[in-house]
């Protein structure tokens, strides 16, 4: 990424696409902004009031109107077309990749309850492991998060994974990611959820394959 | 000297009574003029005697007085809303530190030793048996997280519903519509008065909310359910109820006003004032009135359901495992109102800028009709983009494609407007008056606000920047950089017609430059915070490791915000001071074509001596072959050229 933009490091597979799209819009808008500003400033200087100069009588130009209307429409549709596949890839419920790890995340004022299926790989059984605010996942594996809330709306925000999804009471929304780098990262709540909203902080640990197995062996020993 | 200047201008302008007189079949034009002038003054005096203080200044039926009432109301609320922002900006820059002046000293907090006057106050508060308001909300001057939520909720609520809409629609709408379309008053003067006093009632209720037990609404200005629907989630009880009731009343006020505007514009235009001769600001206000009429009932019904949920135990916006309503229903209703509302906030700003740019470029507005069609397009698209607020909300993701496309399409009419403003400047003769400076600032800030909108319209990028400071930056570039700069410019521009005096230009210029610089220093860095992932609505960013590096920027933003707040005091002072001390203004100080400047200053009850007849569009500046560079709308064809500079 570009150094002058203080993005947190991206570690997710689809995050690469999100950042690329951000940068294309960045260059597009920057160029438009610079062109408009240069034109504006140039006009302000060139056509400032001076004695003896009279303004020209120009009511408009249909040709120009057609040109800039068509041009913006084309650019806008182009950008939209570029974005549809990205969006579907990340959020479409029908295009979810097959999960290798599933974690249930239940938001409540003001914690994230993470539930792991335990050794039997099934939720709702006795060996389920519950951890508060601690999300542990392996590197390079598709992870499914089954997201819900027990009280108000929260938003599950993983800045380094470029992932954000609101958690709604009595709804279960599945989102996915695949982390490419090991390390410790933060999870934030992005939707106002009450007076302790600012403190609703979780932790994401991305393990290497071997570390993840070790963590599992320690946390949910096979019975 | 000043008096002479004024006289000579008025003599110039007297000739513009020609059409009115001509229309009436008066033969001896020239003869009438001198009398005409004297007559204006007599006429005024009559009215001073006719009306009591109460019917003139308080329960006024005159659209101009109601407009001015809305303006003062909006400006006063602007300072309440701004003050709230400064309080929470302090917390963001220096979390957990007592706010200056009224906060206790560190010594007192650490050791309980009274060192300053503020400490004494806190000592007294802590010793009293009563639970004092300050003790609950900011013990020792430190803003609690709950109070923080209340502050930003009320900052936005007040700025949107009690500042920008009342000023743009209430003040400019009321003052300008009858004057600019050439009629004597609004269609329904009593409804007009009702609209203002309902707004006052709403403001009183909204203010009372701060002082009820449990504090004021703290669920954000968007009031997302279930947080807003059940007191158990926030601890806010009657605050949220009063918030909803106050907005319901404000909604009635807007409805009554919009019916009035629509009727007036459709039915009461002066002879010759066709729709395509309407000034663009009237077009914008007309379109906005239609948006208000259609959008506000949606909010009102949502608010009514919210009140039922809170007080009658219904579950429209809450769900249980067994069933019930749906939290997303609130978001759909709120944003179905909310997005047209955003255009209600910006369209009149566009209209105001579109008045001032041609006047001070001495050129016709470039592409008048495409300007009108662009505004209609924006208003239409405003109804089918609300889902872009809900991309990450759990709404069916496949709807994202539709809402992304419609939202990005708004770039098209916005671009048309921007290019037309540039086209208006092209080969003009630009006067850098203070209203013009504000208009130019409006255009450039709107460009930034518009372009940053493309990022969040783009669904994949929105995943990351949604609910971050990027959004905060965007809304402030549109509503402050856009609407408020237009408002400042418009106030200075129409002040001579409103109060018969100029605002002090030196103070206005200082205010402009301070505001322009500190505005950008406050809100531009918020884009960078947003890129860094800084969430909005968090009272203490230092809790997060990944946001540690941004604290310096937060301090810088807060310093700029305080400068911005200080700059507005200059405006407030100038506004009230100039009412009695400003330089007396002539009838048409900026040499403008539109009808409001035909009316005598100060404008009497009934506005015009005779209803003017309109002969041309509003922007006939620098017409080739004419000696004068402006031709008033009411000047008949083939009349001798008048005016000039």
PDB file of C-alpha atoms in Angstrom, chain B residues 273-492:
ATOM      1  CA  UNK B 273     -42.928  34.468 -13.880  1.00  0.00           C
ATOM      2  CA  UNK B 274     -42.993  31.133 -15.666  1.00  0.00           C
ATOM      3  CA  UNK B 275     -41.380  28.096 -14.068  1.00  0.00           C
ATOM      4  CA  UNK B 276     -38.340  28.494 -16.279  1.00  0.00           C
ATOM      5  CA  UNK B 277     -37.948  32.100 -15.216  1.00  0.00           C
ATOM      6  CA  UNK B 278     -37.783  31.128 -11.543  1.00  0.00           C
ATOM      7  CA  UNK B 279     -34.471  31.815  -9.846  1.00  0.00           C
ATOM      8  CA  UNK B 280     -32.600  28.577  -9.135  1.00  0.00           C
ATOM      9  CA  UNK B 281     -32.839  29.063  -5.377  1.00  0.00           C
ATOM     10  CA  UNK B 282     -36.632  29.013  -5.704  1.00  0.00           C
ATOM     11  CA  UNK B 283     -36.406  25.872  -7.779  1.00  0.00           C
ATOM     12  CA  UNK B 284     -34.267  24.276  -5.090  1.00  0.00           C
ATOM     13  CA  UNK B 285     -36.657  25.304  -2.304  1.00  0.00           C
ATOM     14  CA  UNK B 286     -39.646  24.104  -4.320  1.00  0.00           C
ATOM     15  CA  UNK B 287     -38.046  20.705  -4.898  1.00  0.00           C
ATOM     16  CA  UNK B 288     -37.016  20.505  -1.257  1.00  0.00           C
ATOM     17  CA  UNK B 289     -40.563  21.301  -0.136  1.00  0.00           C
ATOM     18  CA  UNK B 290     -41.791  18.334  -2.165  1.00  0.00           C
ATOM     19  CA  UNK B 291     -39.086  16.130  -0.632  1.00  0.00           C
ATOM     20  CA  UNK B 292     -40.060  17.300   2.872  1.00  0.00           C
ATOM     21  CA  UNK B 293     -43.713  16.663   2.215  1.00  0.00           C
ATOM     22  CA  UNK B 294     -43.049  13.112   1.100  1.00  0.00           C
ATOM     23  CA  UNK B 295     -40.159  12.203   3.416  1.00  0.00           C
ATOM     24  CA  UNK B 296     -41.141  13.532   6.805  1.00  0.00           C
ATOM     25  CA  UNK B 297     -44.281  11.409   7.230  1.00  0.00           C
ATOM     26  CA  UNK B 298     -42.044   8.336   6.941  1.00  0.00           C
ATOM     27  CA  UNK B 299     -39.896   9.543   9.829  1.00  0.00           C
ATOM     28  CA  UNK B 300     -42.985  10.537  11.774  1.00  0.00           C
ATOM     29  CA  UNK B 301     -44.487   7.079  11.448  1.00  0.00           C
ATOM     30  CA  UNK B 302     -41.193   5.478  12.443  1.00  0.00           C
ATOM     31  CA  UNK B 303     -41.002   7.766  15.483  1.00  0.00           C
ATOM     32  CA  UNK B 304     -44.578   6.951  16.436  1.00  0.00           C
ATOM     33  CA  UNK B 305     -43.802   3.227  16.287  1.00  0.00           C
ATOM     34  CA  UNK B 306     -40.664   3.819  18.338  1.00  0.00           C
ATOM     35  CA  UNK B 307     -42.711   5.601  20.983  1.00  0.00           C
ATOM     36  CA  UNK B 308     -45.152   2.661  21.047  1.00  0.00           C
ATOM     37  CA  UNK B 309     -42.224   0.293  21.479  1.00  0.00           C
ATOM     38  CA  UNK B 310     -40.910   2.323  24.381  1.00  0.00           C
ATOM     39  CA  UNK B 311     -44.136   3.173  26.142  1.00  0.00           C
ATOM     40  CA  UNK B 312     -46.793   0.683  25.082  1.00  0.00           C
ATOM     41  CA  UNK B 313     -44.734  -2.491  25.008  1.00  0.00           C
ATOM     42  CA  UNK B 314     -45.043  -3.188  21.291  1.00  0.00           C
ATOM     43  CA  UNK B 315     -42.142  -4.797  19.438  1.00  0.00           C
ATOM     44  CA  UNK B 316     -42.027  -3.159  16.028  1.00  0.00           C
ATOM     45  CA  UNK B 317     -38.274  -2.702  16.165  1.00  0.00           C
ATOM     46  CA  UNK B 318     -37.233  -5.408  18.577  1.00  0.00           C
ATOM     47  CA  UNK B 319     -37.210  -9.110  17.994  1.00  0.00           C
ATOM     48  CA  UNK B 320     -37.357 -12.083  20.251  1.00  0.00           C
ATOM     49  CA  UNK B 321     -36.661 -15.698  19.461  1.00  0.00           C
ATOM     50  CA  UNK B 322     -40.423 -16.218  19.198  1.00  0.00           C
ATOM     51  CA  UNK B 323     -40.917 -13.461  16.695  1.00  0.00           C
ATOM     52  CA  UNK B 324     -41.757  -9.812  17.000  1.00  0.00           C
ATOM     53  CA  UNK B 325     -40.544  -7.044  14.767  1.00  0.00           C
ATOM     54  CA  UNK B 326     -37.198  -6.383  13.198  1.00  0.00           C
ATOM     55  CA  UNK B 327     -34.443  -3.920  14.077  1.00  0.00           C
ATOM     56  CA  UNK B 328     -33.738  -3.472  10.375  1.00  0.00           C
ATOM     57  CA  UNK B 329     -37.243  -2.097   9.857  1.00  0.00           C
ATOM     58  CA  UNK B 330     -36.218   1.001  11.782  1.00  0.00           C
ATOM     59  CA  UNK B 331     -33.172   1.450   9.558  1.00  0.00           C
ATOM     60  CA  UNK B 332     -35.220   1.093   6.391  1.00  0.00           C
ATOM     61  CA  UNK B 333     -37.784   3.631   7.585  1.00  0.00           C
ATOM     62  CA  UNK B 334     -35.193   6.000   8.984  1.00  0.00           C
ATOM     63  CA  UNK B 335     -33.045   6.040   5.872  1.00  0.00           C
ATOM     64  CA  UNK B 336     -35.975   6.107   3.481  1.00  0.00           C
ATOM     65  CA  UNK B 337     -36.594   9.440   5.153  1.00  0.00           C
ATOM     66  CA  UNK B 338     -32.928  10.088   5.876  1.00  0.00           C
ATOM     67  CA  UNK B 339     -31.536  10.114   2.420  1.00  0.00           C
ATOM     68  CA  UNK B 340     -34.001  12.573   0.937  1.00  0.00           C
ATOM     69  CA  UNK B 341     -33.271  14.516   4.133  1.00  0.00           C
ATOM     70  CA  UNK B 342     -29.611  14.701   3.149  1.00  0.00           C
ATOM     71  CA  UNK B 343     -30.664  16.290  -0.138  1.00  0.00           C
ATOM     72  CA  UNK B 344     -32.999  18.594   1.752  1.00  0.00           C
ATOM     73  CA  UNK B 345     -29.844  19.758   3.507  1.00  0.00           C
ATOM     74  CA  UNK B 346     -27.808  20.363   0.359  1.00  0.00           C
ATOM     75  CA  UNK B 347     -30.196  21.387  -2.467  1.00  0.00           C
ATOM     76  CA  UNK B 348     -31.045  24.847  -1.078  1.00  0.00           C
ATOM     77  CA  UNK B 349     -27.324  25.365  -0.548  1.00  0.00           C
ATOM     78  CA  UNK B 350     -26.843  24.656  -4.251  1.00  0.00           C
ATOM     79  CA  UNK B 351     -29.661  27.064  -5.003  1.00  0.00           C
ATOM     80  CA  UNK B 352     -28.148  29.836  -2.911  1.00  0.00           C
ATOM     81  CA  UNK B 353     -24.736  29.392  -4.523  1.00  0.00           C
ATOM     82  CA  UNK B 354     -26.413  29.398  -7.928  1.00  0.00           C
ATOM     83  CA  UNK B 355     -27.852  32.844  -7.133  1.00  0.00           C
ATOM     84  CA  UNK B 356     -24.622  34.411  -5.995  1.00  0.00           C
ATOM     85  CA  UNK B 357     -22.219  32.985  -8.583  1.00  0.00           C
ATOM     86  CA  UNK B 358     -23.938  34.609 -11.617  1.00  0.00           C
ATOM     87  CA  UNK B 359     -24.453  37.894  -9.770  1.00  0.00           C
ATOM     88  CA  UNK B 360     -20.806  38.231  -8.827  1.00  0.00           C
ATOM     89  CA  UNK B 361     -19.552  36.918 -12.163  1.00  0.00           C
ATOM     90  CA  UNK B 362     -21.931  39.299 -13.975  1.00  0.00           C
ATOM     91  CA  UNK B 363     -22.885  36.427 -16.264  1.00  0.00           C
ATOM     92  CA  UNK B 364     -25.964  34.302 -16.880  1.00  0.00           C
ATOM     93  CA  UNK B 365     -25.884  31.015 -15.037  1.00  0.00           C
ATOM     94  CA  UNK B 366     -24.380  28.402 -17.351  1.00  0.00           C
ATOM     95  CA  UNK B 367     -26.958  25.828 -18.457  1.00  0.00           C
ATOM     96  CA  UNK B 368     -29.967  27.075 -16.467  1.00  0.00           C
ATOM     97  CA  UNK B 369     -32.218  24.245 -17.585  1.00  0.00           C
ATOM     98  CA  UNK B 370     -29.663  21.527 -16.974  1.00  0.00           C
ATOM     99  CA  UNK B 371     -29.198  22.999 -13.485  1.00  0.00           C
ATOM    100  CA  UNK B 372     -32.928  22.549 -12.895  1.00  0.00           C
ATOM    101  CA  UNK B 373     -33.012  19.051 -14.349  1.00  0.00           C
ATOM    102  CA  UNK B 374     -29.941  18.095 -12.309  1.00  0.00           C
ATOM    103  CA  UNK B 375     -31.704  19.137  -9.108  1.00  0.00           C
ATOM    104  CA  UNK B 376     -34.804  17.168 -10.094  1.00  0.00           C
ATOM    105  CA  UNK B 377     -32.593  14.170 -10.856  1.00  0.00           C
ATOM    106  CA  UNK B 378     -30.884  14.433  -7.472  1.00  0.00           C
ATOM    107  CA  UNK B 379     -34.254  14.672  -5.751  1.00  0.00           C
ATOM    108  CA  UNK B 380     -35.547  11.649  -7.651  1.00  0.00           C
ATOM    109  CA  UNK B 381     -32.444   9.522  -7.063  1.00  0.00           C
ATOM    110  CA  UNK B 382     -32.665  10.475  -3.388  1.00  0.00           C
ATOM    111  CA  UNK B 383     -35.585   8.069  -3.036  1.00  0.00           C
ATOM    112  CA  UNK B 384     -33.819   4.988  -4.306  1.00  0.00           C
ATOM    113  CA  UNK B 385     -30.440   5.113  -2.618  1.00  0.00           C
ATOM    114  CA  UNK B 386     -31.294   4.695   1.076  1.00  0.00           C
ATOM    115  CA  UNK B 387     -29.869   1.170   1.182  1.00  0.00           C
ATOM    116  CA  UNK B 388     -26.330   2.545   0.865  1.00  0.00           C
ATOM    117  CA  UNK B 389     -26.477   3.357   4.572  1.00  0.00           C
ATOM    118  CA  UNK B 390     -27.160  -0.302   5.219  1.00  0.00           C
ATOM    119  CA  UNK B 391     -24.598  -2.221   3.163  1.00  0.00           C
ATOM    120  CA  UNK B 392     -23.081  -3.782   6.303  1.00  0.00           C
ATOM    121  CA  UNK B 393     -26.309  -3.934   8.279  1.00  0.00           C
ATOM    122  CA  UNK B 394     -27.312  -7.477   7.411  1.00  0.00           C
ATOM    123  CA  UNK B 395     -29.618  -6.370   4.626  1.00  0.00           C
ATOM    124  CA  UNK B 396     -29.674  -9.004   1.858  1.00  0.00           C
ATOM    125  CA  UNK B 397     -26.250  -8.428   0.198  1.00  0.00           C
ATOM    126  CA  UNK B 398     -27.535  -8.800  -3.353  1.00  0.00           C
ATOM    127  CA  UNK B 399     -29.429  -5.541  -2.880  1.00  0.00           C
ATOM    128  CA  UNK B 400     -26.014  -3.931  -2.557  1.00  0.00           C
ATOM    129  CA  UNK B 401     -25.506  -3.936  -6.321  1.00  0.00           C
ATOM    130  CA  UNK B 402     -28.690  -1.964  -6.929  1.00  0.00           C
ATOM    131  CA  UNK B 403     -28.028   0.603  -4.239  1.00  0.00           C
ATOM    132  CA  UNK B 404     -24.409   0.990  -5.285  1.00  0.00           C
ATOM    133  CA  UNK B 405     -25.445   1.739  -8.858  1.00  0.00           C
ATOM    134  CA  UNK B 406     -28.147   4.266  -7.973  1.00  0.00           C
ATOM    135  CA  UNK B 407     -25.880   5.946  -5.448  1.00  0.00           C
ATOM    136  CA  UNK B 408     -23.023   6.304  -7.871  1.00  0.00           C
ATOM    137  CA  UNK B 409     -25.442   7.721 -10.435  1.00  0.00           C
ATOM    138  CA  UNK B 410     -25.869  10.730  -8.166  1.00  0.00           C
ATOM    139  CA  UNK B 411     -22.355  11.645  -9.247  1.00  0.00           C
ATOM    140  CA  UNK B 412     -23.827  12.504 -12.652  1.00  0.00           C
ATOM    141  CA  UNK B 413     -26.191  15.374 -11.684  1.00  0.00           C
ATOM    142  CA  UNK B 414     -23.649  16.509  -9.091  1.00  0.00           C
ATOM    143  CA  UNK B 415     -20.986  16.712 -11.763  1.00  0.00           C
ATOM    144  CA  UNK B 416     -23.374  18.570 -14.080  1.00  0.00           C
ATOM    145  CA  UNK B 417     -23.932  21.169 -11.375  1.00  0.00           C
ATOM    146  CA  UNK B 418     -20.247  21.560 -10.627  1.00  0.00           C
ATOM    147  CA  UNK B 419     -19.316  21.951 -14.280  1.00  0.00           C
ATOM    148  CA  UNK B 420     -22.103  24.468 -14.754  1.00  0.00           C
ATOM    149  CA  UNK B 421     -20.843  26.553 -11.845  1.00  0.00           C
ATOM    150  CA  UNK B 422     -17.386  26.494 -13.420  1.00  0.00           C
ATOM    151  CA  UNK B 423     -19.005  27.381 -16.736  1.00  0.00           C
ATOM    152  CA  UNK B 424     -20.651  30.367 -15.078  1.00  0.00           C
ATOM    153  CA  UNK B 425     -17.277  31.642 -13.887  1.00  0.00           C
ATOM    154  CA  UNK B 426     -15.760  31.134 -17.356  1.00  0.00           C
ATOM    155  CA  UNK B 427     -15.203  34.517 -19.057  1.00  0.00           C
ATOM    156  CA  UNK B 428     -17.044  36.287 -16.286  1.00  0.00           C
ATOM    157  CA  UNK B 429     -16.035  39.412 -14.456  1.00  0.00           C
ATOM    158  CA  UNK B 430     -15.647  38.032 -10.979  1.00  0.00           C
ATOM    159  CA  UNK B 431     -16.157  40.233  -7.909  1.00  0.00           C
ATOM    160  CA  UNK B 432     -14.631  38.738  -4.785  1.00  0.00           C
ATOM    161  CA  UNK B 433     -17.234  39.946  -2.358  1.00  0.00           C
ATOM    162  CA  UNK B 434     -17.652  37.967   0.861  1.00  0.00           C
ATOM    163  CA  UNK B 435     -20.826  36.190  -0.344  1.00  0.00           C
ATOM    164  CA  UNK B 436     -18.885  35.202  -3.474  1.00  0.00           C
ATOM    165  CA  UNK B 437     -16.016  33.846  -1.382  1.00  0.00           C
ATOM    166  CA  UNK B 438     -18.524  31.692   0.458  1.00  0.00           C
ATOM    167  CA  UNK B 439     -20.002  30.493  -2.854  1.00  0.00           C
ATOM    168  CA  UNK B 440     -16.595  29.536  -4.187  1.00  0.00           C
ATOM    169  CA  UNK B 441     -15.860  27.736  -0.909  1.00  0.00           C
ATOM    170  CA  UNK B 442     -19.216  26.007  -1.287  1.00  0.00           C
ATOM    171  CA  UNK B 443     -18.329  24.713  -4.740  1.00  0.00           C
ATOM    172  CA  UNK B 444     -14.880  23.447  -3.813  1.00  0.00           C
ATOM    173  CA  UNK B 445     -15.992  21.888  -0.512  1.00  0.00           C
ATOM    174  CA  UNK B 446     -18.949  20.272  -2.263  1.00  0.00           C
ATOM    175  CA  UNK B 447     -16.542  18.778  -4.795  1.00  0.00           C
ATOM    176  CA  UNK B 448     -14.545  17.173  -1.980  1.00  0.00           C
ATOM    177  CA  UNK B 449     -17.700  15.987  -0.227  1.00  0.00           C
ATOM    178  CA  UNK B 450     -19.103  14.619  -3.463  1.00  0.00           C
ATOM    179  CA  UNK B 451     -15.936  12.797  -4.451  1.00  0.00           C
ATOM    180  CA  UNK B 452     -15.496  11.221  -1.013  1.00  0.00           C
ATOM    181  CA  UNK B 453     -19.040   9.921  -1.415  1.00  0.00           C
ATOM    182  CA  UNK B 454     -17.916   7.668  -4.255  1.00  0.00           C
ATOM    183  CA  UNK B 455     -15.769   5.646  -1.819  1.00  0.00           C
ATOM    184  CA  UNK B 456     -18.674   4.769   0.418  1.00  0.00           C
ATOM    185  CA  UNK B 457     -21.079   4.186  -2.462  1.00  0.00           C
ATOM    186  CA  UNK B 458     -18.674   1.486  -3.569  1.00  0.00           C
ATOM    187  CA  UNK B 459     -19.800  -1.550  -1.620  1.00  0.00           C
ATOM    188  CA  UNK B 460     -16.455  -3.391  -1.216  1.00  0.00           C
ATOM    189  CA  UNK B 461     -14.650  -0.226  -0.093  1.00  0.00           C
ATOM    190  CA  UNK B 462     -17.562   0.625   2.178  1.00  0.00           C
ATOM    191  CA  UNK B 463     -17.031  -2.628   4.071  1.00  0.00           C
ATOM    192  CA  UNK B 464     -13.860  -1.102   5.418  1.00  0.00           C
ATOM    193  CA  UNK B 465     -14.739   2.607   5.780  1.00  0.00           C
ATOM    194  CA  UNK B 466     -18.329   2.194   6.956  1.00  0.00           C
ATOM    195  CA  UNK B 467     -18.814   3.568  10.490  1.00  0.00           C
ATOM    196  CA  UNK B 468     -15.371   5.157  10.491  1.00  0.00           C
ATOM    197  CA  UNK B 469     -14.344   8.804  10.521  1.00  0.00           C
ATOM    198  CA  UNK B 470     -14.344   8.698   6.736  1.00  0.00           C
ATOM    199  CA  UNK B 471     -18.123   8.971   6.936  1.00  0.00           C
ATOM    200  CA  UNK B 472     -17.875  11.771   9.481  1.00  0.00           C
ATOM    201  CA  UNK B 473     -15.528  13.668   7.169  1.00  0.00           C
ATOM    202  CA  UNK B 474     -17.862  13.146   4.211  1.00  0.00           C
ATOM    203  CA  UNK B 475     -21.043  14.354   5.930  1.00  0.00           C
ATOM    204  CA  UNK B 476     -19.268  17.431   7.271  1.00  0.00           C
ATOM    205  CA  UNK B 477     -17.840  18.319   3.877  1.00  0.00           C
ATOM    206  CA  UNK B 478     -21.331  18.145   2.425  1.00  0.00           C
ATOM    207  CA  UNK B 479     -23.336  19.708   5.236  1.00  0.00           C
ATOM    208  CA  UNK B 480     -20.832  22.126   6.747  1.00  0.00           C
ATOM    209  CA  UNK B 481     -18.581  22.708   3.739  1.00  0.00           C
ATOM    210  CA  UNK B 482     -21.624  22.729   1.501  1.00  0.00           C
ATOM    211  CA  UNK B 483     -24.786  23.884   3.216  1.00  0.00           C
ATOM    212  CA  UNK B 484     -23.253  26.060   5.921  1.00  0.00           C
ATOM    213  CA  UNK B 485     -20.935  27.979   3.599  1.00  0.00           C
ATOM    214  CA  UNK B 486     -23.968  28.618   1.398  1.00  0.00           C
ATOM    215  CA  UNK B 487     -25.894  29.752   4.479  1.00  0.00           C
ATOM    216  CA  UNK B 488     -23.119  32.123   5.582  1.00  0.00           C
ATOM    217  CA  UNK B 489     -22.881  33.541   2.078  1.00  0.00           C
ATOM    218  CA  UNK B 490     -26.646  33.798   1.770  1.00  0.00           C
ATOM    219  CA  UNK B 491     -27.004  35.585   5.103  1.00  0.00           C
ATOM    220  CA  UNK B 492     -24.421  38.197   4.125  1.00  0.00           C
TER     221      UNK B 492
END
